[in-house]
Amino acid sequence: MRTKTLLSVGIAALAIGAPATASAAQNGPAPTAASVTATTGPYAVTKTSLSNAQTPSDFGAANVWYPTPSQYAGQTFGAVAIAPGFTEVESDIAWLGPRIASQGFVVITFSTNSLGEAPNSRGIALNTAVKYLANDSVAKAEVDPARLAVVGHSMGGGGVLDAELQNPSLKAGVALMPWETSNPFAGITVPTAIVGATADIIAPPAQHSTPFYNAIPSTTPKAYLQLANATHFAAVRTPNPWIAAFTIQWLKRYLDGDTRYSAGLKTTPPLGINAGSVASYTGTFGLI
Ligand code: 9J3
């Protein structure tokens, strides 16, 4: 099966004249509703905590979560940096660290340098953090440096969109209840997933997620999940299975290039996500 899949990817690449250097991976079994909502995925995870002094100057204290090296010798994974929002710290978004890493990713969750830092600075921090994972971190040997992605909440979600403009070589971004004061996102070419929440009065979808989603060109793979009966803080501290499932599927599809995850992202609701928790779902399904 593996040989057949790799062969067909190679033929597809030849057919469109693409270079044969694209890195893609199939880590773990094919997705099911249970696998994408699982509290813990199939990979054993190790955590390393870093003080502010131990991280690059663009961000503060952090945790790195990575597949336990002794168990996965010689394997490489995509890397993901996750930023918190206004007045939030690492512990507010830390729940996503082991949840995503246990699906076969190297993840860093960090505090920003200041609680009020603007989204664009959070974007710079996200790009620094994900490059740090690949080049300098305790898990650098496990990171495929061609596979980097960013995730963030609120001003950190605005930071995700800003990071994609700053660094179009990113493979994927997931913006959770993103908040920004401007909307230059017609320039985004990085595959982007956005989560909005209908009861969000801090970053109301009508002023933030919806116009950001609409601005991203329809030639860029994109998807927009609006959660019903959810507030701005649905992504904070208490694990949210729908946010996790959507984020994991987007990272699998675009950070790993694992097309086994396409079908689940092209159905409404997306695979594993409770229909009653979804107010709306849309995307460039022809591209996904
Ligand atoms: O949680 C957030 O990052 C929302 C941003 C916000 O409320 O900014 C006010 C200045």
GROMACS .gro file of C-alpha atoms and ligand atoms in nm:
model
  298
    1MET     CA    1   0.000   0.000   0.000
    2ARG     CA    2   0.275   0.239   0.096
    3THR     CA    3   0.468   0.175  -0.230
    4LYS     CA    4   0.154   0.224  -0.435
    5THR     CA    5   0.074   0.555  -0.261
    6LEU     CA    6   0.425   0.690  -0.306
    7LEU     CA    7   0.427   0.581  -0.669
    8SER     CA    8   0.101   0.756  -0.746
    9VAL     CA    9   0.222   1.073  -0.573
   10GLY     CA   10   0.535   1.057  -0.789
   11ILE     CA   11   0.331   1.016  -1.107
   12ALA     CA   12   0.101   1.303  -1.011
   13ALA     CA   13   0.405   1.524  -0.950
   14LEU     CA   14   0.552   1.431  -1.289
   15ALA     CA   15   0.221   1.491  -1.461
   16ILE     CA   16   0.209   1.854  -1.351
   17GLY     CA   17   0.582   1.905  -1.389
   18ALA     CA   18   0.638   1.968  -1.018
   19PRO     CA   19   0.979   1.907  -0.865
   20ALA     CA   20   1.011   1.568  -0.698
   21THR     CA   21   1.121   1.729  -0.372
   22ALA     CA   22   0.785   1.785  -0.203
   23SER     CA   23   0.797   1.629   0.143
   24ALA     CA   24   0.486   1.446   0.251
   25ALA     CA   25   0.416   1.194   0.520
   26GLN     CA   26   0.157   0.948   0.635
   27ASN     CA   27   0.202   0.925   1.010
   28GLY     CA   28  -0.033   0.691   1.190
   29PRO     CA   29  -0.347   0.513   1.071
   30ALA     CA   30  -0.611   0.657   0.837
   31PRO     CA   31  -0.847   0.903   1.008
   32THR     CA   32  -1.171   0.807   1.179
   33ALA     CA   33  -1.414   1.015   1.384
   34ALA     CA   34  -1.261   0.856   1.694
   35SER     CA   35  -0.899   0.916   1.594
   36VAL     CA   36  -0.937   1.288   1.519
   37THR     CA   37  -1.126   1.360   1.842
   38ALA     CA   38  -0.910   1.139   2.065
   39THR     CA   39  -0.768   1.304   2.376
   40THR     CA   40  -0.442   1.126   2.300
   41GLY     CA   41  -0.323   1.014   1.957
   42PRO     CA   42  -0.103   0.715   1.872
   43TYR     CA   43   0.238   0.877   1.937
   44ALA     CA   44   0.402   0.877   2.281
   45VAL     CA   45   0.495   1.237   2.368
   46THR     CA   46   0.783   1.388   2.564
   47LYS     CA   47   0.763   1.743   2.707
   48THR     CA   48   1.054   1.980   2.763
   49SER     CA   49   0.987   2.307   2.950
   50LEU     CA   50   1.188   2.619   2.865
   51SER     CA   51   1.224   2.938   3.067
   52ASN     CA   52   1.207   3.277   2.896
   53ALA     CA   53   1.589   3.289   2.907
   54GLN     CA   54   1.611   2.958   2.720
   55THR     CA   55   1.400   3.062   2.418
   56PRO     CA   56   1.475   3.303   2.129
   57SER     CA   57   1.417   3.671   2.213
   58ASP     CA   58   1.100   3.695   1.999
   59PHE     CA   59   0.894   3.504   2.257
   60GLY     CA   60   0.888   3.399   2.622
   61ALA     CA   61   0.870   3.077   2.821
   62ALA     CA   62   0.756   2.770   2.631
   63ASN     CA   63   0.690   2.398   2.628
   64VAL     CA   64   0.809   2.169   2.349
   65TRP     CA   65   0.602   1.854   2.294
   66TYR     CA   66   0.747   1.586   2.064
   67PRO     CA   67   0.720   1.220   1.976
   68THR     CA   68   0.945   1.041   2.226
   69PRO     CA   69   1.270   1.015   2.024
   70SER     CA   70   1.377   0.672   2.148
   71GLN     CA   71   1.054   0.524   2.011
   72TYR     CA   72   1.067   0.683   1.665
   73ALA     CA   73   1.434   0.671   1.568
   74GLY     CA   74   1.498   0.810   1.220
   75GLN     CA   75   1.145   0.946   1.171
   76THR     CA   76   1.076   1.312   1.100
   77PHE     CA   77   0.762   1.513   1.166
   78GLY     CA   78   0.604   1.845   1.078
   79ALA     CA   79   0.658   2.127   1.328
   80VAL     CA   80   0.384   2.348   1.475
   81ALA     CA   81   0.410   2.670   1.680
   82ILE     CA   82   0.107   2.779   1.887
   83ALA     CA   83   0.052   3.135   2.015
   84PRO     CA   84  -0.194   3.262   2.280
   85GLY     CA   85  -0.414   3.574   2.262
   86PHE     CA   86  -0.439   3.912   2.437
   87THR     CA   87  -0.370   3.881   2.814
   88GLU     CA   88  -0.322   3.506   2.769
   89VAL     CA   89  -0.013   3.296   2.844
   90GLU     CA   90   0.123   2.958   2.739
   91SER     CA   91  -0.094   2.767   2.984
   92ASP     CA   92  -0.408   2.900   2.814
   93ILE     CA   93  -0.329   2.713   2.492
   94ALA     CA   94  -0.103   2.439   2.635
   95TRP     CA   95  -0.380   2.177   2.604
   96LEU     CA   96  -0.325   2.175   2.228
   97GLY     CA   97   0.045   2.083   2.267
   98PRO     CA   98   0.024   1.715   2.366
   99ARG     CA   99  -0.303   1.673   2.178
  100ILE     CA  100  -0.141   1.767   1.846
  101ALA     CA  101   0.202   1.616   1.919
  102SER     CA  102   0.044   1.278   1.995
  103GLN     CA  103  -0.083   1.269   1.636
  104GLY     CA  104   0.279   1.281   1.511
  105PHE     CA  105   0.398   1.642   1.519
  106VAL     CA  106   0.666   1.843   1.701
  107VAL     CA  107   0.487   2.129   1.880
  108ILE     CA  108   0.589   2.441   2.073
  109THR     CA  109   0.340   2.632   2.291
  110PHE     CA  110   0.471   2.967   2.412
  111SER     CA  111   0.398   3.284   2.605
  112THR     CA  112   0.451   3.609   2.420
  113ASN     CA  113   0.702   3.868   2.545
  114SER     CA  114   0.417   4.091   2.664
  115LEU     CA  115   0.049   4.026   2.733
  116GLY     CA  116  -0.066   4.306   2.500
  117GLU     CA  117   0.161   4.237   2.205
  118ALA     CA  118   0.000   4.315   1.866
  119PRO     CA  119  -0.097   4.032   1.630
  120ASN     CA  120   0.182   4.111   1.385
  121SER     CA  121   0.441   4.063   1.661
  122ARG     CA  122   0.274   3.734   1.748
  123GLY     CA  123   0.316   3.640   1.381
  124ILE     CA  124   0.689   3.714   1.401
  125ALA     CA  125   0.706   3.509   1.722
  126LEU     CA  126   0.524   3.217   1.554
  127ASN     CA  127   0.770   3.214   1.264
  128THR     CA  128   1.069   3.236   1.498
  129ALA     CA  129   0.927   2.960   1.717
  130VAL     CA  130   0.864   2.714   1.438
  131LYS     CA  131   1.212   2.775   1.290
  132TYR     CA  132   1.353   2.728   1.640
  133LEU     CA  133   1.189   2.385   1.653
  134ALA     CA  134   1.360   2.288   1.328
  135ASN     CA  135   1.702   2.442   1.387
  136ASP     CA  136   1.781   2.462   1.758
  137SER     CA  137   1.528   2.282   1.978
  138VAL     CA  138   1.568   1.963   2.178
  139ALA     CA  139   1.358   1.795   1.905
  140LYS     CA  140   1.537   1.939   1.601
  141ALA     CA  141   1.651   1.595   1.479
  142GLU     CA  142   1.284   1.493   1.453
  143VAL     CA  143   1.172   1.797   1.251
  144ASP     CA  144   1.141   1.805   0.873
  145PRO     CA  145   1.250   2.168   0.816
  146ALA     CA  146   1.037   2.189   0.502
  147ARG     CA  147   0.720   2.123   0.703
  148LEU     CA  148   0.639   2.417   0.932
  149ALA     CA  149   0.294   2.539   1.045
  150VAL     CA  150   0.141   2.796   1.281
  151VAL     CA  151  -0.165   2.796   1.509
  152GLY     CA  152  -0.296   3.067   1.742
  153HIS     CA  153  -0.589   3.201   1.941
  154SER     CA  154  -0.743   3.549   1.907
  155MET     CA  155  -0.455   3.801   1.866
  156GLY     CA  156  -0.249   3.484   1.822
  157GLY     CA  157  -0.493   3.379   1.548
  158GLY     CA  158  -0.454   3.718   1.384
  159GLY     CA  159  -0.084   3.644   1.426
  160VAL     CA  160  -0.128   3.322   1.229
  161LEU     CA  161  -0.267   3.516   0.932
  162ASP     CA  162   0.009   3.776   0.965
  163ALA     CA  163   0.272   3.498   0.990
  164GLU     CA  164   0.147   3.351   0.663
  165LEU     CA  165   0.200   3.686   0.488
  166GLN     CA  166   0.544   3.717   0.649
  167ASN     CA  167   0.646   3.363   0.550
  168PRO     CA  168   0.464   3.210   0.251
  169SER     CA  169   0.680   2.895   0.280
  170LEU     CA  170   0.471   2.783   0.577
  171LYS     CA  171   0.273   2.471   0.488
  172ALA     CA  172  -0.039   2.541   0.695
  173GLY     CA  173  -0.204   2.777   0.941
  174VAL     CA  174  -0.499   2.744   1.179
  175ALA     CA  175  -0.647   3.067   1.319
  176LEU     CA  176  -0.875   3.014   1.623
  177MET     CA  177  -1.117   3.305   1.676
  178PRO     CA  178  -0.866   3.535   1.503
  179TRP     CA  179  -0.858   3.906   1.592
  180GLU     CA  180  -0.687   4.174   1.383
  181THR     CA  181  -0.734   4.544   1.317
  182SER     CA  182  -0.667   4.523   0.944
  183ASN     CA  183  -0.746   4.274   0.670
  184PRO     CA  184  -0.457   4.241   0.421
  185PHE     CA  185  -0.528   3.870   0.385
  186ALA     CA  186  -0.594   3.873   0.011
  187GLY     CA  187  -0.221   3.806  -0.004
  188ILE     CA  188  -0.237   3.469   0.173
  189THR     CA  189  -0.115   3.167  -0.023
  190VAL     CA  190  -0.063   2.931   0.274
  191PRO     CA  191  -0.346   2.677   0.325
  192THR     CA  192  -0.552   2.827   0.607
  193ALA     CA  193  -0.825   2.701   0.838
  194ILE     CA  194  -1.026   2.947   1.049
  195VAL     CA  195  -1.250   2.873   1.347
  196GLY     CA  196  -1.513   3.127   1.452
  197ALA     CA  197  -1.765   3.111   1.736
  198THR     CA  198  -2.118   3.249   1.708
  199ALA     CA  199  -2.128   3.372   2.069
  200ASP     CA  200  -1.788   3.547   2.047
  201ILE     CA  201  -1.832   3.912   2.153
  202ILE     CA  202  -1.455   3.981   2.165
  203ALA     CA  203  -1.372   3.882   1.806
  204PRO     CA  204  -1.723   3.865   1.654
  205PRO     CA  205  -1.714   3.655   1.336
  206ALA     CA  206  -1.889   3.929   1.137
  207GLN     CA  207  -1.600   4.170   1.210
  208HIS     CA  208  -1.310   3.923   1.218
  209SER     CA  209  -1.323   3.557   1.105
  210THR     CA  210  -1.575   3.605   0.824
  211PRO     CA  211  -1.407   3.898   0.644
  212PHE     CA  212  -1.064   3.737   0.696
  213TYR     CA  213  -1.187   3.410   0.544
  214ASN     CA  214  -1.353   3.594   0.255
  215ALA     CA  215  -1.036   3.792   0.181
  216ILE     CA  216  -0.816   3.484   0.138
  217PRO     CA  217  -0.812   3.404  -0.236
  218SER     CA  218  -1.024   3.113  -0.353
  219THR     CA  219  -0.709   2.976  -0.519
  220THR     CA  220  -0.565   2.916  -0.170
  221PRO     CA  221  -0.690   2.606   0.012
  222LYS     CA  222  -0.905   2.743   0.295
  223ALA     CA  223  -1.185   2.632   0.526
  224TYR     CA  224  -1.400   2.811   0.782
  225LEU     CA  225  -1.572   2.634   1.070
  226GLN     CA  226  -1.817   2.837   1.276
  227LEU     CA  227  -1.898   2.675   1.609
  228ALA     CA  228  -2.251   2.713   1.748
  229ASN     CA  229  -2.310   2.820   2.108
  230ALA     CA  230  -1.938   2.881   2.156
  231THR     CA  231  -1.764   3.190   2.293
  232HIS     CA  232  -1.425   3.350   2.230
  233PHE     CA  233  -1.282   3.124   2.497
  234ALA     CA  234  -1.385   2.789   2.350
  235ALA     CA  235  -1.017   2.741   2.256
  236VAL     CA  236  -0.881   2.834   2.599
  237ARG     CA  237  -0.774   2.601   2.881
  238THR     CA  238  -1.059   2.349   2.862
  239PRO     CA  239  -0.990   2.104   2.576
  240ASN     CA  240  -1.241   2.143   2.294
  241PRO     CA  241  -1.274   1.825   2.085
  242TRP     CA  242  -1.410   2.003   1.776
  243ILE     CA  243  -1.131   2.260   1.767
  244ALA     CA  244  -0.876   1.982   1.817
  245ALA     CA  245  -1.029   1.761   1.548
  246PHE     CA  246  -1.042   2.040   1.290
  247THR     CA  247  -0.688   2.159   1.368
  248ILE     CA  248  -0.543   1.808   1.355
  249GLN     CA  249  -0.713   1.729   1.024
  250TRP     CA  250  -0.591   2.055   0.865
  251LEU     CA  251  -0.234   1.992   0.984
  252LYS     CA  252  -0.243   1.634   0.861
  253ARG     CA  253  -0.375   1.741   0.521
  254TYR     CA  254  -0.144   2.037   0.463
  255LEU     CA  255   0.155   2.011   0.696
  256ASP     CA  256   0.201   1.640   0.626
  257GLY     CA  257   0.042   1.649   0.280
  258ASP     CA  258  -0.161   1.344   0.386
  259THR     CA  259  -0.454   1.323   0.145
  260ARG     CA  260  -0.620   1.051   0.354
  261TYR     CA  261  -0.750   1.355   0.547
  262SER     CA  262  -0.909   1.526   0.244
  263ALA     CA  263  -1.249   1.357   0.254
  264GLY     CA  264  -1.315   1.444   0.618
  265LEU     CA  265  -1.245   1.811   0.551
  266LYS     CA  266  -1.482   1.823   0.251
  267THR     CA  267  -1.792   1.707   0.435
  268THR     CA  268  -2.026   1.916   0.650
  269PRO     CA  269  -1.970   1.885   0.937
  270PRO     CA  270  -1.603   1.785   0.908
  271LEU     CA  271  -1.513   1.431   1.018
  272GLY     CA  272  -1.565   1.370   1.389
  273ILE     CA  273  -1.731   1.702   1.463
  274ASN     CA  274  -2.078   1.698   1.619
  275ALA     CA  275  -2.331   1.848   1.375
  276GLY     CA  276  -2.515   2.019   1.658
  277SER     CA  277  -2.197   2.209   1.749
  278VAL     CA  278  -2.155   2.353   1.399
  279ALA     CA  279  -2.331   2.674   1.292
  280SER     CA  280  -2.172   2.671   0.944
  281TYR     CA  281  -1.886   2.513   0.753
  282THR     CA  282  -1.742   2.616   0.418
  283GLY     CA  283  -1.419   2.584   0.224
  284THR     CA  284  -1.251   2.560  -0.115
  285PHE     CA  285  -1.351   2.196  -0.125
  286GLY     CA  286  -1.242   2.155  -0.487
  287LEU     CA  287  -0.883   2.218  -0.377
  288ILE     CA  288  -0.884   2.019  -0.053
  2899J3     O1  289  -0.831   3.765   2.299
  2899J3     C1  290  -0.783   3.842   2.211
  2899J3     O2  291  -0.662   3.838   2.173
  2899J3     C2  292  -0.877   3.948   2.158
  2899J3     C3  293  -0.816   4.077   2.127
  2899J3     C4  294  -0.873   4.195   2.200
  2899J3     O3  295  -0.973   4.192   2.268
  2899J3     O4  296  -0.800   4.306   2.188
  2899J3     C5  297  -0.844   4.423   2.256
  2899J3     C6  298  -0.735   4.525   2.245
   0.00000   0.00000   0.00000
